[in-house]
Coordinates of C-alpha atoms and ligand atoms in Angstrom, one line a residue:
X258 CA 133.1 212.6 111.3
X259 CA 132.0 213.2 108.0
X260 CA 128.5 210.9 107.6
X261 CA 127.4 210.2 104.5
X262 CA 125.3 206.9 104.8
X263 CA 122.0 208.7 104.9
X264 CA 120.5 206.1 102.5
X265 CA 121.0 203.3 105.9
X266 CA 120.1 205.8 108.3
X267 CA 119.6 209.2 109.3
X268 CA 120.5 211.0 112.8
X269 CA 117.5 211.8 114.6
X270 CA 116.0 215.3 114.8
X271 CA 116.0 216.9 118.4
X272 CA 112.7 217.7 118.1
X273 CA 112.5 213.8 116.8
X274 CA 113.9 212.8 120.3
X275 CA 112.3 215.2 122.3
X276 CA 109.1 213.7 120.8
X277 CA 109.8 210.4 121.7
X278 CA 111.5 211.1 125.5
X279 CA 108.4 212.8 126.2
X280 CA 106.3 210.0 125.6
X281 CA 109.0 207.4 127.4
X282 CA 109.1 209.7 130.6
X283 CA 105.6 211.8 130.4
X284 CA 103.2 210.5 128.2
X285 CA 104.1 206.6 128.6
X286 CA 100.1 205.9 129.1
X287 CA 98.1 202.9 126.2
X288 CA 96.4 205.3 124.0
X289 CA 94.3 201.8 123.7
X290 CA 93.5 202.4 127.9
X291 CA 90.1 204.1 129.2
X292 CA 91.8 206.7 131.3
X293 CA 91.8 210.1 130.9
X294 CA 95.7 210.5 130.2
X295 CA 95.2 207.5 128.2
X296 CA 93.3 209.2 126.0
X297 CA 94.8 212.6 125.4
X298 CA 97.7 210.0 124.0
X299 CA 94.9 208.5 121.7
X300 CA 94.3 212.1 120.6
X301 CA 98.1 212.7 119.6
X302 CA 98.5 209.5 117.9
X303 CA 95.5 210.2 116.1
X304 CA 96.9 214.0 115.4
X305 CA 99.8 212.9 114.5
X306 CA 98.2 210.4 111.9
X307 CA 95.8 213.4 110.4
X308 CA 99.5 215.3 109.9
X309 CA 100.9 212.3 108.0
X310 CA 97.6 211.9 106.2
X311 CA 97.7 214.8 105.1
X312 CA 101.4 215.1 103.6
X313 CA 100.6 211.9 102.0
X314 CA 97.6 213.3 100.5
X315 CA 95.2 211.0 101.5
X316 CA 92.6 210.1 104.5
X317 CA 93.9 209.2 108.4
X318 CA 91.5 206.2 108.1
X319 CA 93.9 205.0 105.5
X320 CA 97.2 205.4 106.9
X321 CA 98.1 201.9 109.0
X322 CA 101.1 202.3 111.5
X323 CA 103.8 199.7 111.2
X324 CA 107.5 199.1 112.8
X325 CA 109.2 200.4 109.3
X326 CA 109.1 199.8 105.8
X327 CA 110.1 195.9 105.7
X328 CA 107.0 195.4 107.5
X329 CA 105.1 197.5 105.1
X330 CA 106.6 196.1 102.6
X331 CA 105.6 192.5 103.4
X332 CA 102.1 193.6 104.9
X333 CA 101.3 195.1 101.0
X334 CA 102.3 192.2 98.7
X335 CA 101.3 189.5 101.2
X336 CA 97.9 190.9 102.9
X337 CA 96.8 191.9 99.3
X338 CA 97.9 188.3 97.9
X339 CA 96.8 186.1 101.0
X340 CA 92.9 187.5 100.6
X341 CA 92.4 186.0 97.0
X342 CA 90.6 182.8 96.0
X343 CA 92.3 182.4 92.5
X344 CA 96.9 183.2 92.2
X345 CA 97.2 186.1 90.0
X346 CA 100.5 186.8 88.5
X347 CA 102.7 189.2 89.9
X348 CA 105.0 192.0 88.7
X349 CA 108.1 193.4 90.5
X350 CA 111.5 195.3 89.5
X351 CA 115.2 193.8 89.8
X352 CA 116.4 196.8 92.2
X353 CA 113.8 196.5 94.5
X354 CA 115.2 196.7 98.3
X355 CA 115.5 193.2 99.7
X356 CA 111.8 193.9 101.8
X357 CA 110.2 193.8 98.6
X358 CA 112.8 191.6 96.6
X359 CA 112.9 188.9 98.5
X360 CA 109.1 188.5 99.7
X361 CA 108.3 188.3 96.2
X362 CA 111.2 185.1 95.4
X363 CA 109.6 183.4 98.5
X364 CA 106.1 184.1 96.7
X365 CA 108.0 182.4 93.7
X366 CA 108.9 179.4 95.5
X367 CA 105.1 179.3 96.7
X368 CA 104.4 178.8 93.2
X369 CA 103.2 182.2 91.8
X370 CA 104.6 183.4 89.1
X371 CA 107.0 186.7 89.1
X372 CA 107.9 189.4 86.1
X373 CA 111.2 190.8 87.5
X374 CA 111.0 194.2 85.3
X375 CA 114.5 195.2 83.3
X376 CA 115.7 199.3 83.9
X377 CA 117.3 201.5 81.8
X378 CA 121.2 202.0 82.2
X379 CA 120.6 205.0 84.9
X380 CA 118.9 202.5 86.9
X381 CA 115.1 203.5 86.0
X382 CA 112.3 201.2 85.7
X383 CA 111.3 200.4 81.7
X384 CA 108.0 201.1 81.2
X385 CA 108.0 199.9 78.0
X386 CA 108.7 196.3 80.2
X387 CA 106.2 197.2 82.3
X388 CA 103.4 197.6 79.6
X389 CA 104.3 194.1 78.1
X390 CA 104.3 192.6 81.1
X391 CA 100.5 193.4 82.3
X392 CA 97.6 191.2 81.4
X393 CA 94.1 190.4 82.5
X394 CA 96.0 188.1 85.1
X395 CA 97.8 190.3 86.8
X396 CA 97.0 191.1 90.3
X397 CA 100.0 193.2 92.0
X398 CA 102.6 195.4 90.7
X399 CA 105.4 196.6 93.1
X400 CA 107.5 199.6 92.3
X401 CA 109.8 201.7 94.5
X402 CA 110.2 205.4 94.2
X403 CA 113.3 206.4 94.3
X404 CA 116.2 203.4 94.1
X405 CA 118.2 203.7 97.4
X406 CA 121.7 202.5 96.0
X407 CA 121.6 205.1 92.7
X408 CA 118.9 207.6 93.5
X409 CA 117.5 207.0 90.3
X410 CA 114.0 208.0 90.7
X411 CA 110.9 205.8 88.5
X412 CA 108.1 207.0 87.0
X413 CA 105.1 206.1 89.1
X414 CA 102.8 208.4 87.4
X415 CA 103.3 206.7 84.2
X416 CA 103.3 203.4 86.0
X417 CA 100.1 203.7 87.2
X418 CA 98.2 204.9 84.2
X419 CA 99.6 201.7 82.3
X420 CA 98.3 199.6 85.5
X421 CA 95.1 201.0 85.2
X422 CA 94.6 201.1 81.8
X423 CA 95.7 197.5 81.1
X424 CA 95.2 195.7 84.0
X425 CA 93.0 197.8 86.1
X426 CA 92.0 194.7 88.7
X427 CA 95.8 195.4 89.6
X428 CA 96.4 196.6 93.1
X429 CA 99.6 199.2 92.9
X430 CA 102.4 198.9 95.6
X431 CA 105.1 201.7 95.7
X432 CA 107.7 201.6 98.3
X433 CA 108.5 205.0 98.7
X434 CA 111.2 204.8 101.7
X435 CA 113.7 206.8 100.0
X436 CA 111.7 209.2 98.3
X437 CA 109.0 210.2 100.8
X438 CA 109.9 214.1 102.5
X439 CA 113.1 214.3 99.3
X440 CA 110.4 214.7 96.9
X441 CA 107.2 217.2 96.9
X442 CA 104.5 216.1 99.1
X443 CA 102.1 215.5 96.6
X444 CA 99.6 212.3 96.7
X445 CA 101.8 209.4 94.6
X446 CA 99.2 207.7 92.8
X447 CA 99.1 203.9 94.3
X448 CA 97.5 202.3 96.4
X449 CA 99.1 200.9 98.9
X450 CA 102.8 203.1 99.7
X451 CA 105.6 202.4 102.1
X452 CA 107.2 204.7 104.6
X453 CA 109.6 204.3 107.3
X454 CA 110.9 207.2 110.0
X455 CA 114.6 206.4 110.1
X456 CA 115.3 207.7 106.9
X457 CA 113.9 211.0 107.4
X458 CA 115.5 211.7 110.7
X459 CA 113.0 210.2 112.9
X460 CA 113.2 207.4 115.0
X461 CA 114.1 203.3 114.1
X462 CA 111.4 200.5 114.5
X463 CA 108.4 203.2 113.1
X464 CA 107.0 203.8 109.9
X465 CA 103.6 203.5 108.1
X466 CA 101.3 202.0 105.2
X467 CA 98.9 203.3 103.4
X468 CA 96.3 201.5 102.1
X469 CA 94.1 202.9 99.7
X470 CA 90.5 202.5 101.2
X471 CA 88.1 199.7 100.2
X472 CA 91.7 197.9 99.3
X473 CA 90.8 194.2 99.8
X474 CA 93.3 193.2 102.8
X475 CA 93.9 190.6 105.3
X476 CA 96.7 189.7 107.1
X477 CA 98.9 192.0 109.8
X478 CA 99.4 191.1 113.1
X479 CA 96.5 189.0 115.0
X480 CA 95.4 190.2 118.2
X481 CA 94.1 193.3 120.4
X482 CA 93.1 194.5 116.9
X483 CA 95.1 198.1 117.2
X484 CA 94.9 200.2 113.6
X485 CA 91.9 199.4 112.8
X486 CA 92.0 195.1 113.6
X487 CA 94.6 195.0 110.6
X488 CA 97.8 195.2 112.4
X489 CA 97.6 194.5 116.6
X490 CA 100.0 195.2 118.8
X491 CA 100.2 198.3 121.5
X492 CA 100.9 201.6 119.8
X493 CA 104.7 202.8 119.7
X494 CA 103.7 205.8 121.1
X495 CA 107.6 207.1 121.1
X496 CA 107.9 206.4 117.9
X497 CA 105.1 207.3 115.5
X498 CA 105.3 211.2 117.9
X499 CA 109.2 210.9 116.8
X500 CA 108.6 210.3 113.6
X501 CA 105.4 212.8 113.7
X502 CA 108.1 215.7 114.7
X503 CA 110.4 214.5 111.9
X504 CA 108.1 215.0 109.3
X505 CA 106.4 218.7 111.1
X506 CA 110.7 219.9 110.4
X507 CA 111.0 218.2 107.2
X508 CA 107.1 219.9 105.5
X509 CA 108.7 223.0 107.1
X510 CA 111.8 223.2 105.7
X511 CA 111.2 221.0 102.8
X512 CA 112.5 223.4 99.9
X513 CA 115.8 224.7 101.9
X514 CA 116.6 221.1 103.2
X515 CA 116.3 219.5 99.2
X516 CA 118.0 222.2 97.6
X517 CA 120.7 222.1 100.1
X518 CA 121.4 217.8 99.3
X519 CA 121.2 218.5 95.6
X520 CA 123.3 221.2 95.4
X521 CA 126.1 219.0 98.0
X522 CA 125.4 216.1 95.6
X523 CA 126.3 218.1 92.3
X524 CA 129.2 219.2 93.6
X525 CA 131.0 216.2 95.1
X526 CA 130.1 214.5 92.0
X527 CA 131.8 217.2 90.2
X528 CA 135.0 216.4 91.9
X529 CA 134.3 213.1 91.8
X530 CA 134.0 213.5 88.2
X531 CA 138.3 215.1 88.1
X532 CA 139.6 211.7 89.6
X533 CA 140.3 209.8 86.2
X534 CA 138.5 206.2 85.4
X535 CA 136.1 207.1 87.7
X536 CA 131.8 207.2 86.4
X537 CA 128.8 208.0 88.0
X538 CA 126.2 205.2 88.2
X539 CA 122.6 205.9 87.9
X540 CA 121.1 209.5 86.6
X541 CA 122.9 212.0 86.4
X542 CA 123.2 214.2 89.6
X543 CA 121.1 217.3 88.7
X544 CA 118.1 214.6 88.1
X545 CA 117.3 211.8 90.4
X546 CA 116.9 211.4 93.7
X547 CA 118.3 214.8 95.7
X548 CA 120.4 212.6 98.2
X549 CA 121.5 209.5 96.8
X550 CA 125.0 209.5 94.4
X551 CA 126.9 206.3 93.5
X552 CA 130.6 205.8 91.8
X553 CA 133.0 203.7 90.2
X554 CA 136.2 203.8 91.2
X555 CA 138.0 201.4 88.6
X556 CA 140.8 200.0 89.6
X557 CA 139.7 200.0 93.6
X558 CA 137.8 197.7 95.7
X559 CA 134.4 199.6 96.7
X560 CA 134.9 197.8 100.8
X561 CA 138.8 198.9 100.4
X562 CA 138.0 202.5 99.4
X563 CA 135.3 202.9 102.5
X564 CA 137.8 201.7 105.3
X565 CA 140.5 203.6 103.8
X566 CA 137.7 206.9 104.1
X567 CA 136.3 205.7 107.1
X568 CA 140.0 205.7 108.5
X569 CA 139.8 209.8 107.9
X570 CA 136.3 209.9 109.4
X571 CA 134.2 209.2 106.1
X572 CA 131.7 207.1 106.5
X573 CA 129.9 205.9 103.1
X574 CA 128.2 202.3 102.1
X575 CA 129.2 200.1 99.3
X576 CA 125.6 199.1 98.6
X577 CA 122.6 199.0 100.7
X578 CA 123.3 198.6 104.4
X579 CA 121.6 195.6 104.7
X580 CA 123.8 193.3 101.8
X581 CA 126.4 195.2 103.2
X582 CA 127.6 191.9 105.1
X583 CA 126.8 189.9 102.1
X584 CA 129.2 188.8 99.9
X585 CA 129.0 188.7 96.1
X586 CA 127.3 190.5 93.0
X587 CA 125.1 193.9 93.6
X588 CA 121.8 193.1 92.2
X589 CA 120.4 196.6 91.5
X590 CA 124.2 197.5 89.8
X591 CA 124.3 194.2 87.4
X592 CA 120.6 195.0 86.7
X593 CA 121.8 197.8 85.0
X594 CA 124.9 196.5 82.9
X595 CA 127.2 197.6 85.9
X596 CA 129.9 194.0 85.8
X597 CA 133.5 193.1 86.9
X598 CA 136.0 196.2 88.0
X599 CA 133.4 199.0 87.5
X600 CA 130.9 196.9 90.3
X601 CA 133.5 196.2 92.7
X602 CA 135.0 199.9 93.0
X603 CA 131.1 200.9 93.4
X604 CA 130.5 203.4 96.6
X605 CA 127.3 204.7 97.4
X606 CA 127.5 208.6 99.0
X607 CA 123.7 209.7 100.2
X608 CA 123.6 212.8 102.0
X609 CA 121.4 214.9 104.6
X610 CA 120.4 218.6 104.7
X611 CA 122.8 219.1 107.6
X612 CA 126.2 218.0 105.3
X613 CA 128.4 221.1 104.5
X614 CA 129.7 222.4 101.3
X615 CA 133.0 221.6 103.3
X616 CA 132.2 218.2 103.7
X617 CA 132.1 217.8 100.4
X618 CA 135.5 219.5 99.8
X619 CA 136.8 217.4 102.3
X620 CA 135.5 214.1 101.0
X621 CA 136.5 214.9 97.7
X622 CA 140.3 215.7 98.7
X623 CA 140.0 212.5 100.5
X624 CA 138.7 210.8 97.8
X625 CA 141.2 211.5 95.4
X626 CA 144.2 210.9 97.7
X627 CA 142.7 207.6 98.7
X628 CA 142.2 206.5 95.1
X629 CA 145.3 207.8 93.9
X630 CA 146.9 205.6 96.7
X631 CA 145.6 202.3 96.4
X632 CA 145.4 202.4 92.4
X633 CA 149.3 202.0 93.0
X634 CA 148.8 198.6 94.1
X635 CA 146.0 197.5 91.8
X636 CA 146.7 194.5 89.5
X637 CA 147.9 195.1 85.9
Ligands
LIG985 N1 112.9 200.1 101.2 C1 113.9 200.9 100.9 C2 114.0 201.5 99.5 C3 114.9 201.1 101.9 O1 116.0 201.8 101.5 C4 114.8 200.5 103.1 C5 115.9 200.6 104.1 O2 117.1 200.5 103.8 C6 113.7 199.7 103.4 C7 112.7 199.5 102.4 C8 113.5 199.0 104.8 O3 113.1 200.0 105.7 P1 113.2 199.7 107.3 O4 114.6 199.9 107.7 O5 112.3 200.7 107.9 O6 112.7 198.3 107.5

């Protein structure tokens, strides 16, 4: 099997499941208990939270444990929003993941108002958009990283400067899922950011929040008042020391494991590139995300092309995993001008450290026979 779906999920590290058996079958104790195994528990969880800390670049009193990014993603716009007294107005992007898209269009129907920013035609956030949109009124601005269909990857640094020059009372949400451990670990200035472990090789159901300190916040989960009273709920031990030895490979190997995507990702979009009416969506492949590379293949359905892979032991998306059961137009692709034949024969290829350059040769052969194939019985 050829996997190439890294954008939905990534295989879990050894070390990832070690982590996490050892805390099912050893360490199973409530780091929240009184007990001395209890607590050595408490001191991992709270190692392992200096470790992430410190590879966000920020402090461990900051950094809130959550099931994954859609809870993080919810937690920042609506635990930021809930503790106001007056509605500000709110700024978002059209190719924000669904987590983010669609908390803000249910804030809409609450009756705030929404700016749904415009990108560029690789996919990248305008800033020029951005800077019109912010006033005195605005009181959140959401912004991923990196896009998880095109890999194209926004400029936060800019974005933030704009924030806090023109509307400075503006909190700054970033929902880094698919560029946290792809790009350099260097503190993304924001302040609140969204992680999950599944796409870095670590386990499901984990993933983390920061939120900047002195960040007015209320909301979370009500009850035994875990992570600091802002999120109860007993610690997932397994998970946050899975995703804990996820990260420890990834800082380690950082440099080897990006180059060795972006150099894949070149390639197969090189060959990709040889098969006629074909284009790349998004930036081009030496720039953007490391991982992330999407295609037109005009004249082919994008669902027909991945069986017809799939059938040779490819496995690729069409889209993000979770529309991929919904029917009708890709947001983040007609956000960018992407309509009619060149949206439908869109497939999505993200890769992980472990693919080979034979994968790609492999995928690329496939490719073009597959193509080749079913263009025969496209529609003239
Ligand atoms: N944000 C982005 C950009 C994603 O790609 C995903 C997952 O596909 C999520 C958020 C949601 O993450 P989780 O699966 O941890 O809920």
């Amino acid at each position: 099997m050829i996997y190439l779906d890294n954008s939905a999920t990534t295989r879990p590290l050894e070390e990832a499941v070690a982590a996490a058996r050892h805390c099912f079958e050893e360490e199973y104790f409530n780091p929240s208990s009184a007990y001395g195994p209890a607590v050595r528990v408490e001191r991992h969880i709270n190692d392992a939270r200096a470790r992430l800390a410190q590879a966000l670049g920020v402090a461990p009193a900051e950094v809130i444990y959550t099931s994954g990014a859609t809870e993080s993603n919810n937690l920042a716009i609506i635990a930021t929003q809930f503790v106001r007294h007056t509605r500000g107005t709110l700024i978002t992007t059209k190719i924000e993941h669904p987590s983010v898209f669609e908390v803000f269009r249910f804030l809409e129907d609450q009756g705030y108002t929404v700016h749904y920013l415009d990108v560029d035609e690789a996919g990248a956030v305008r800033m020029d958009a951005l800077e019109a949109a912010l006033n005195q009124s605005t009181s959140l601005v959401s912004i991923m990283q990196v896009n998880n269909e095109t890999g194209a990857v926004n400029d936060i640094a800019q974005a933030y400067a704009l924030i806090k020059s023109r509307a400075p009372q503006a909190l700054f949400h970033v929902d880094g899922v698919q560029a946290f451990c792809k790009m350099p670990f260097t503190k993304v200035p924001c302040d609140l950011y969204s992680i999950s472990a599944h796409k870095f090789h670590g386990p499901k159901g984990v993933g983390a929040l920061y939120v900047r300190q002195n960040t007015p916040f209320l909301g979370g989960f009500i009850g035994g008042g875990q992570e600091r009273g802002v999120r109860s709920g007993t610690t997932n031990t397994p998970g946050i020391m899975g995703m804990d030895a996820a990260l420890t490979a990834y800082r380690k190997n950082q440099q080897e494991w990006v180059s060795a995507m972006r150099v894949n990702k070149v390639r197969l979009a090189e060959y990709i590139r040889q098969i006629p009416d074909t284009t790349i969506n998004g930036p081009r492949p030496e720039n953007g995300a490391p991982h992330i590379l999407n295609a037109s293949f005009l004249g082919v359905r994008g669902e027909v092309l991945l069986h017809a892979l799939e059938e040779r032991g490819i496995l690729v998306s069409t889209g993000s995993a979770c529309s991929a059961h919904k029917k009708g137009k890709n947001r983040v692709l007609s956000a960018m001008g992407i309509q009619g034949p060149r949206q439908e024969g869109a497939l999505r290829f993200s890769l992980c450290p472990f693919n080979t350059m034979e994968e790609m040769d492999q995928t690329a052969q496939a490719l073009f026979e597959t193509v080749t194939f079913l263009r025969r019985y496209r529609r003239r």
